Tab-separated table of C-alpha atoms and ligand atoms in Angstrom:
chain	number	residue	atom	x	y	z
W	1	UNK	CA	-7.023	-11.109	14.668
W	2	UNK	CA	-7.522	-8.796	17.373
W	3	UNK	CA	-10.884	-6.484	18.178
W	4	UNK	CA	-10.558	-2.770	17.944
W	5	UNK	CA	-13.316	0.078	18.748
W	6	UNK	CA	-12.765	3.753	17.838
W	7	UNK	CA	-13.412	5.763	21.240
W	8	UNK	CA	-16.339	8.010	20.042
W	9	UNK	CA	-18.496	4.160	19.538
W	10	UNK	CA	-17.836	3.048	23.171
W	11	UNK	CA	-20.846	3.634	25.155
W	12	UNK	CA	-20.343	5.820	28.516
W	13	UNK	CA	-19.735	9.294	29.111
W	14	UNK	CA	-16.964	9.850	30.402
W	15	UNK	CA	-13.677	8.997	28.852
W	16	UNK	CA	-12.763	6.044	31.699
W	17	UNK	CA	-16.634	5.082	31.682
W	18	UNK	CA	-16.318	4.047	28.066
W	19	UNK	CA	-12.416	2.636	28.641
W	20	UNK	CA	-14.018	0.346	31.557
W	21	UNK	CA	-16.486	-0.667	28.971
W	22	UNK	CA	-14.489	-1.555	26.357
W	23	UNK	CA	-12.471	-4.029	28.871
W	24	UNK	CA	-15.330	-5.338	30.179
W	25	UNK	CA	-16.766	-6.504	26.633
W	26	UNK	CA	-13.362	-8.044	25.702
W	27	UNK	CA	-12.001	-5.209	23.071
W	28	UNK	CA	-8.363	-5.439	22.858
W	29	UNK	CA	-7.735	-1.794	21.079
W	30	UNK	CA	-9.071	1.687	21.069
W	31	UNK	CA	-8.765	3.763	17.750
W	32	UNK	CA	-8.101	7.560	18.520
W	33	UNK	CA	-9.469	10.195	16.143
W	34	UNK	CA	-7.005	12.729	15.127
W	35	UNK	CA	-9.445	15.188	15.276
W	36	UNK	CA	-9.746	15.043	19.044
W	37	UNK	CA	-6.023	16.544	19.071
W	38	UNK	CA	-4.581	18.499	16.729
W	39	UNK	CA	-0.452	19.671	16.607
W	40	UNK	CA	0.901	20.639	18.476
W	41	UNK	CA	-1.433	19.154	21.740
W	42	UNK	CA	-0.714	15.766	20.894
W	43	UNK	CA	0.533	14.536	24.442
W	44	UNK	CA	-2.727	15.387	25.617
W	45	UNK	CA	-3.689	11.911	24.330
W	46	UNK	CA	-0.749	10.260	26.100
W	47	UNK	CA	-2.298	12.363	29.657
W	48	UNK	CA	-5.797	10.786	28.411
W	49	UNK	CA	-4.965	7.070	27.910
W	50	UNK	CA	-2.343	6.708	30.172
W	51	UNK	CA	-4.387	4.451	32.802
W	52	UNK	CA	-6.609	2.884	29.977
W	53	UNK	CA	-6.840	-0.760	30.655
W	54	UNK	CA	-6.931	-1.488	26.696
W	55	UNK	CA	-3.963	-0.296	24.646
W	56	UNK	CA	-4.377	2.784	21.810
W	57	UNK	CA	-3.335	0.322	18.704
W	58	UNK	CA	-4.064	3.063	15.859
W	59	UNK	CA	-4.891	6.790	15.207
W	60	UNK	CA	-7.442	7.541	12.315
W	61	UNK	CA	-7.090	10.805	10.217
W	62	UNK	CA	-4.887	13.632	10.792
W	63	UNK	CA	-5.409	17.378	11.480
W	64	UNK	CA	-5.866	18.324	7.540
W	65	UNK	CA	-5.611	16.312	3.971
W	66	UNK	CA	-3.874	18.800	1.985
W	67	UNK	CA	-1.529	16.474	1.242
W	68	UNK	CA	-2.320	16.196	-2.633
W	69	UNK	CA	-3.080	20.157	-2.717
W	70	UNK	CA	-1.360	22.688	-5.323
W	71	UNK	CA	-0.442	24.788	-2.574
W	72	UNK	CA	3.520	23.718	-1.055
W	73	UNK	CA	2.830	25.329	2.161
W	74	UNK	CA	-0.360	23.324	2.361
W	75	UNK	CA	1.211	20.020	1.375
W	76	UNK	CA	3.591	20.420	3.812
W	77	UNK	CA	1.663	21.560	6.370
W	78	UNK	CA	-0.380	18.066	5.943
W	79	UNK	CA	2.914	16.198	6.068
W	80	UNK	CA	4.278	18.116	9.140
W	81	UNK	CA	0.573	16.900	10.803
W	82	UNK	CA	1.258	13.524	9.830
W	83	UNK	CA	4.610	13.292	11.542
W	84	UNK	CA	3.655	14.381	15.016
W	85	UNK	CA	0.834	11.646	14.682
W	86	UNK	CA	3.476	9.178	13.835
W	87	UNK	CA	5.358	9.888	16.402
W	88	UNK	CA	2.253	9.785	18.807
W	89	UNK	CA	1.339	6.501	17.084
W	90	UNK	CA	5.225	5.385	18.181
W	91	UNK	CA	4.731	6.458	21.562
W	92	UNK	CA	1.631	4.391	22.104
W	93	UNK	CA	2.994	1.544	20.464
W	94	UNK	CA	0.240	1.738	18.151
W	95	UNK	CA	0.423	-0.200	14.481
W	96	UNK	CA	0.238	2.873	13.238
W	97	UNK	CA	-1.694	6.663	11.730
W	98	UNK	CA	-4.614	5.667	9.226
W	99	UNK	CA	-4.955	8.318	6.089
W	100	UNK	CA	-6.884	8.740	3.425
W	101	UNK	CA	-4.886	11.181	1.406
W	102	UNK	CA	-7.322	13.289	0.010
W	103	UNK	CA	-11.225	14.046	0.091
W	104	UNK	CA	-13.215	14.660	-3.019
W	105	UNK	CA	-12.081	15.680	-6.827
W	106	UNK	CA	-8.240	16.377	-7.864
W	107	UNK	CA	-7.032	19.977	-6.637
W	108	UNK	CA	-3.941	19.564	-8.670
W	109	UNK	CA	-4.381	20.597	-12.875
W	110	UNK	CA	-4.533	17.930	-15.281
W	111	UNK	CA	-1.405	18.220	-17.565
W	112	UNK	CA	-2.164	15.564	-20.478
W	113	UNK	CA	-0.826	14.775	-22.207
W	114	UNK	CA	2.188	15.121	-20.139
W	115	UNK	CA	0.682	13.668	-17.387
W	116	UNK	CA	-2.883	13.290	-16.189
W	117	UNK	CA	-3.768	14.956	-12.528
W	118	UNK	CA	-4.198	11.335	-11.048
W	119	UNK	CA	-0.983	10.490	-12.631
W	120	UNK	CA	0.362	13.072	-11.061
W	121	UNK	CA	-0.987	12.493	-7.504
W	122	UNK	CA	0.187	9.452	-7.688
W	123	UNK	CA	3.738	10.639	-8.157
W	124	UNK	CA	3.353	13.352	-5.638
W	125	UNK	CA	2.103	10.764	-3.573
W	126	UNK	CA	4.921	8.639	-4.006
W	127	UNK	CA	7.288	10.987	-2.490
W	128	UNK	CA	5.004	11.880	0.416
W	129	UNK	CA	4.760	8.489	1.609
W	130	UNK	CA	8.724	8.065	1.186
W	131	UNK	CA	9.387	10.555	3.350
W	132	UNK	CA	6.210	9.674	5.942
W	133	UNK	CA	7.746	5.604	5.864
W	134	UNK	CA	11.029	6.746	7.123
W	135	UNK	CA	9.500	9.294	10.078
W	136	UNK	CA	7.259	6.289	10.810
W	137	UNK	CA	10.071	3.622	10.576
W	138	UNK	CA	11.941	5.923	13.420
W	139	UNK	CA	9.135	5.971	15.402
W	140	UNK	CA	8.658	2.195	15.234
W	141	UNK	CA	4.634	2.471	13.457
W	142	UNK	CA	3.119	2.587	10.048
W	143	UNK	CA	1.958	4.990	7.917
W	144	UNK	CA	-1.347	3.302	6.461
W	145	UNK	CA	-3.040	4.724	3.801
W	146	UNK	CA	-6.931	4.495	3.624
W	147	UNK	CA	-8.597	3.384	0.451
W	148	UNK	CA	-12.023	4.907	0.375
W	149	UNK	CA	-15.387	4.368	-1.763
W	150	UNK	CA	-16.084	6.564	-4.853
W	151	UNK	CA	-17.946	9.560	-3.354
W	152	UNK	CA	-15.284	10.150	-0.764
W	153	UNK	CA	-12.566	9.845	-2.678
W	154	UNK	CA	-11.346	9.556	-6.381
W	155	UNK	CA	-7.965	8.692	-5.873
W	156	UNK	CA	-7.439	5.617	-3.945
W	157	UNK	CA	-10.551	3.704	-4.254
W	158	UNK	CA	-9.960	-0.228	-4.349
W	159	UNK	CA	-7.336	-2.229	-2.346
W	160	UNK	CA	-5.100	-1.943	-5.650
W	161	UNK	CA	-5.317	1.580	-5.580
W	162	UNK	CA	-3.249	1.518	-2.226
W	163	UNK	CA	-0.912	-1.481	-3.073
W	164	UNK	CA	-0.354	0.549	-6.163
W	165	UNK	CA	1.432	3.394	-4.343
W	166	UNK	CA	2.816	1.550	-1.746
W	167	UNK	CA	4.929	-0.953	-4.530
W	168	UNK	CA	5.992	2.295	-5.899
W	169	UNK	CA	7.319	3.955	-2.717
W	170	UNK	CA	8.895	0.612	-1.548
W	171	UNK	CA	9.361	1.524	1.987
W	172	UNK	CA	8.665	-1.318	4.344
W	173	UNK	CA	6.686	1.300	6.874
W	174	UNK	CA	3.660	1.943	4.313
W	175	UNK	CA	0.816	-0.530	4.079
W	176	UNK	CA	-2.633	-0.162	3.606
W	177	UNK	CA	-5.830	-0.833	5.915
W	178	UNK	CA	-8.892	-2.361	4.163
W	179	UNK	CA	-12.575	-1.069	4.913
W	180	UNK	CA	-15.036	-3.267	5.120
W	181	UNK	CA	-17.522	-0.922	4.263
W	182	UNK	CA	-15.744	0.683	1.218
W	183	UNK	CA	-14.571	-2.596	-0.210
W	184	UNK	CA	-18.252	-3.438	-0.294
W	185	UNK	CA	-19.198	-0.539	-2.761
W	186	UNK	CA	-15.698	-0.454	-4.858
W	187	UNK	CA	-14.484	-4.212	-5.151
W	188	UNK	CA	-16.216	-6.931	-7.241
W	189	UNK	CA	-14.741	-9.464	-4.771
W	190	UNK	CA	-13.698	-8.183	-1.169
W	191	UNK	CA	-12.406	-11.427	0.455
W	192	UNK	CA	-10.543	-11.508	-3.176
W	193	UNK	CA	-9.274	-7.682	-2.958
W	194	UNK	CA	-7.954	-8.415	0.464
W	195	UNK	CA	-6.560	-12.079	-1.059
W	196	UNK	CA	-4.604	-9.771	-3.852
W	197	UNK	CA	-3.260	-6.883	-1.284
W	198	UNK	CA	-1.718	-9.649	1.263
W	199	UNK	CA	0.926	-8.742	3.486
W	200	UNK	CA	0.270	-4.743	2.543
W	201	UNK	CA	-3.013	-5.158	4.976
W	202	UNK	CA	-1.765	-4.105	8.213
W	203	UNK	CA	-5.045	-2.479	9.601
W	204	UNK	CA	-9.035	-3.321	9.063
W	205	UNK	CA	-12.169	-1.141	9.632
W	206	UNK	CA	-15.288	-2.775	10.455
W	207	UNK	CA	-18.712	-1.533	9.371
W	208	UNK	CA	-21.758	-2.856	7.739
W	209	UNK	CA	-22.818	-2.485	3.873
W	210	UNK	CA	-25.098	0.500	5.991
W	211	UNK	CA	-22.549	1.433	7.974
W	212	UNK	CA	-23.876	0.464	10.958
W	213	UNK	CA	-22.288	-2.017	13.342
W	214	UNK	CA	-21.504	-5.486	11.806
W	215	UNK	CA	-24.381	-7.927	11.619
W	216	UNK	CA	-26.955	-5.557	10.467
W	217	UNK	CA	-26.162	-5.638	7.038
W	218	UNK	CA	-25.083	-7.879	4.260
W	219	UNK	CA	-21.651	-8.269	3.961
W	220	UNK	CA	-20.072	-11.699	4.393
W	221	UNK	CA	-17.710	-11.236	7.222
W	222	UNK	CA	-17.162	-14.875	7.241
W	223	UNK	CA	-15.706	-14.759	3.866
W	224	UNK	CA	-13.759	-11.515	4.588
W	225	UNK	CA	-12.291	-12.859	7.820
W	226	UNK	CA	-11.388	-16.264	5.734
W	227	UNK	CA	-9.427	-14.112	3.610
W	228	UNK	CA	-7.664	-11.954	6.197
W	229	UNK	CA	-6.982	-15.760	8.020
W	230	UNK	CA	-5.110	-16.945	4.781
W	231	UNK	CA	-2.768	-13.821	4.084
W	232	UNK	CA	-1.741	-14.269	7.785
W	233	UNK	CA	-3.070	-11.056	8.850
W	234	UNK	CA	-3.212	-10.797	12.950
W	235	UNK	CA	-3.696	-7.004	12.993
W	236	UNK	CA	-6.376	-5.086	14.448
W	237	UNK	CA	-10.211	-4.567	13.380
W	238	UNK	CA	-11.748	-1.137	14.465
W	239	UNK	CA	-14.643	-0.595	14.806
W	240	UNK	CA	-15.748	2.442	12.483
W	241	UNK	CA	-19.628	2.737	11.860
W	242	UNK	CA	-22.353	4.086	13.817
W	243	UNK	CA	-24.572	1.832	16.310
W	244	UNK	CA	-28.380	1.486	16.083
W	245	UNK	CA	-31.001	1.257	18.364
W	246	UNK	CA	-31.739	2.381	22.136
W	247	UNK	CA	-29.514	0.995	23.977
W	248	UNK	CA	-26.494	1.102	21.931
W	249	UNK	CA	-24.367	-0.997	25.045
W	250	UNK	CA	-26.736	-3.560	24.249
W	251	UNK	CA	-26.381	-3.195	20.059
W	252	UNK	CA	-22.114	-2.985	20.153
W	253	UNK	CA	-21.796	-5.897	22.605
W	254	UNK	CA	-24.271	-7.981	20.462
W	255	UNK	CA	-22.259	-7.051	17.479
W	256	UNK	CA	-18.884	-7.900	19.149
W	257	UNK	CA	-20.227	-11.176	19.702
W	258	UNK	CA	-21.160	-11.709	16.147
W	259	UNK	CA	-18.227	-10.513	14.752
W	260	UNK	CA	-16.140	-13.161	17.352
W	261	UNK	CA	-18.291	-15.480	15.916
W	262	UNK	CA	-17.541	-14.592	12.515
W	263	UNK	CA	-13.945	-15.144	13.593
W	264	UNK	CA	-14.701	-18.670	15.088
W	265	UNK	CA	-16.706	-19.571	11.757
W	266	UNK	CA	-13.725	-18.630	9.419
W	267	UNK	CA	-11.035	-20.496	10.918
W	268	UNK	CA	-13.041	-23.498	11.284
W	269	UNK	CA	-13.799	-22.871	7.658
W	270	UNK	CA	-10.364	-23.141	6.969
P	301	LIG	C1	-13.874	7.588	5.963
P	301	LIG	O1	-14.985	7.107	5.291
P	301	LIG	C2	-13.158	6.492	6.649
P	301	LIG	O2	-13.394	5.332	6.423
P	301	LIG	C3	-12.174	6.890	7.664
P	301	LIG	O3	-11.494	5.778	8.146
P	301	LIG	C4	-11.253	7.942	7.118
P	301	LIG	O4	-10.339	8.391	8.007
P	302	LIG	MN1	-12.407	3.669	7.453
């Protein structure tokens, strides 16, 4: 299991300043944001990291999350995004684009009792990721959807959720990624959720139950780690919270070191 940190959490100012950093402390992957480039400017990122001394391994979010919206145009429009970041994510060798499909309530109508709106997301959804597997298969990446907690997100909430959609769509360039910080508020049993999910876990976000960096909090990364250990999981974690105190170099390096710790602890626990 390798360490990831999204860009925006590395401390420095300038864009090599927090790269140097992030080599320095022993992180092996950078997490870009899709909202720092947006379609068609995607190379832009290629011009940024292209001297980084540690690799871009995944891209969280794309330009808009329409992709469960009424609206065609709008669907597609979200799809179209998603593509270009796949092929971005191919071109960086990353594992892969990270989406949460949609924010908030259904936009679609409720049709029971034909079919309920989630049913029906779910079948829309389907589709989408059919066609997003096979752009990312070309591209050589995943297309990872993003289970999130309840007041983000209604759809996909626990690790199920995702499995769910990716059994249906069946295409061997879906997975999942599992948040610590959402599992902690939607599953009864995290290390169990991630247990269940298995091989479909190809990404991990790392956050506290506060979502602050980890080891200010409560959750039991031991246990979580022990579980990612046993389903043979050697993806990336990335680093996705905020980080407290004054000197925040100080706070993310002293977290890094717990969560390598953490690490050590679960395979010896093995
Ligand atoms: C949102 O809460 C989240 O966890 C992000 O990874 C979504 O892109
Ligand atoms: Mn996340």
């Amino acid at each position: 299991m390798k360490i990831a940190v999204q860009t925006g959490l590395l401390p420095g100012k300038e864009l090599s300043d927090k790269l140097k950093w992030a080599a320095d402390h022993g992180v092996e992957g950078i997490e870009i944001s899709a909202w720092q480039y947006r379609p068609p400017a995607l190379d832009q990122a290629l011009r940024d990291y292209e001297n980084s001394p540690v690799p871009v391994v995944s891209i969280c979010g794309n330009a808009s999350f329409e992709f469960l919206d009424p609206d065609p145009k709008k669907r597609r429009q979200s799809i179209d995004e998603s593509k270009q970041y796949l092929e971005l994510a191919g071109k960086f060798g990353a594992v892969g684009q990270i989406v949460p499909p949609i924010f908030g309530p259904p936009r679609i109508n409720d049709l029971a009792p034909l079919k309920s709106a989630v049913d029906l997301e779910k079948d829309l959804l389907t589709l989408i990721c059919q066609e997003l597997g096979e752009h990312a298969k070309e591209h050589k990446t995943l297309f990872m959807l993003e289970p999130l907690n309840r007041y983000e997100q209604h759809l996909l909430r626990k690790q199920a959720d995702g499995v769910e959609i990716c059994k249906r769509c069946a295409h061997p360039n879906v997975a999942i990624i599992s948040d610590f910080f959402h599992m902690h508020i939607e599953e009864e049993d995290s290390p169990q959720a991630i247990r269940d999910a298995g091989a479909y876990v190809k990404h991990v976000h790392l956050a506290d139950n506060t979502r602050k960096e980890p080891g200010t909090g409560d959750i039991d990364f031991v246990a979580g780690f022990k579980a990612l250990l046993d389903i043979g999981f050697n993806g990336y974690m990335a680093y996705e919270c905020s980080v407290g105190g004054e000197d925040k170099s100080a706070a993310l390096a002293k977290s890094l070191q717990y969560v390598r710790d953490c690490i050590d602890k679960a395979r010896k626990s093995r």
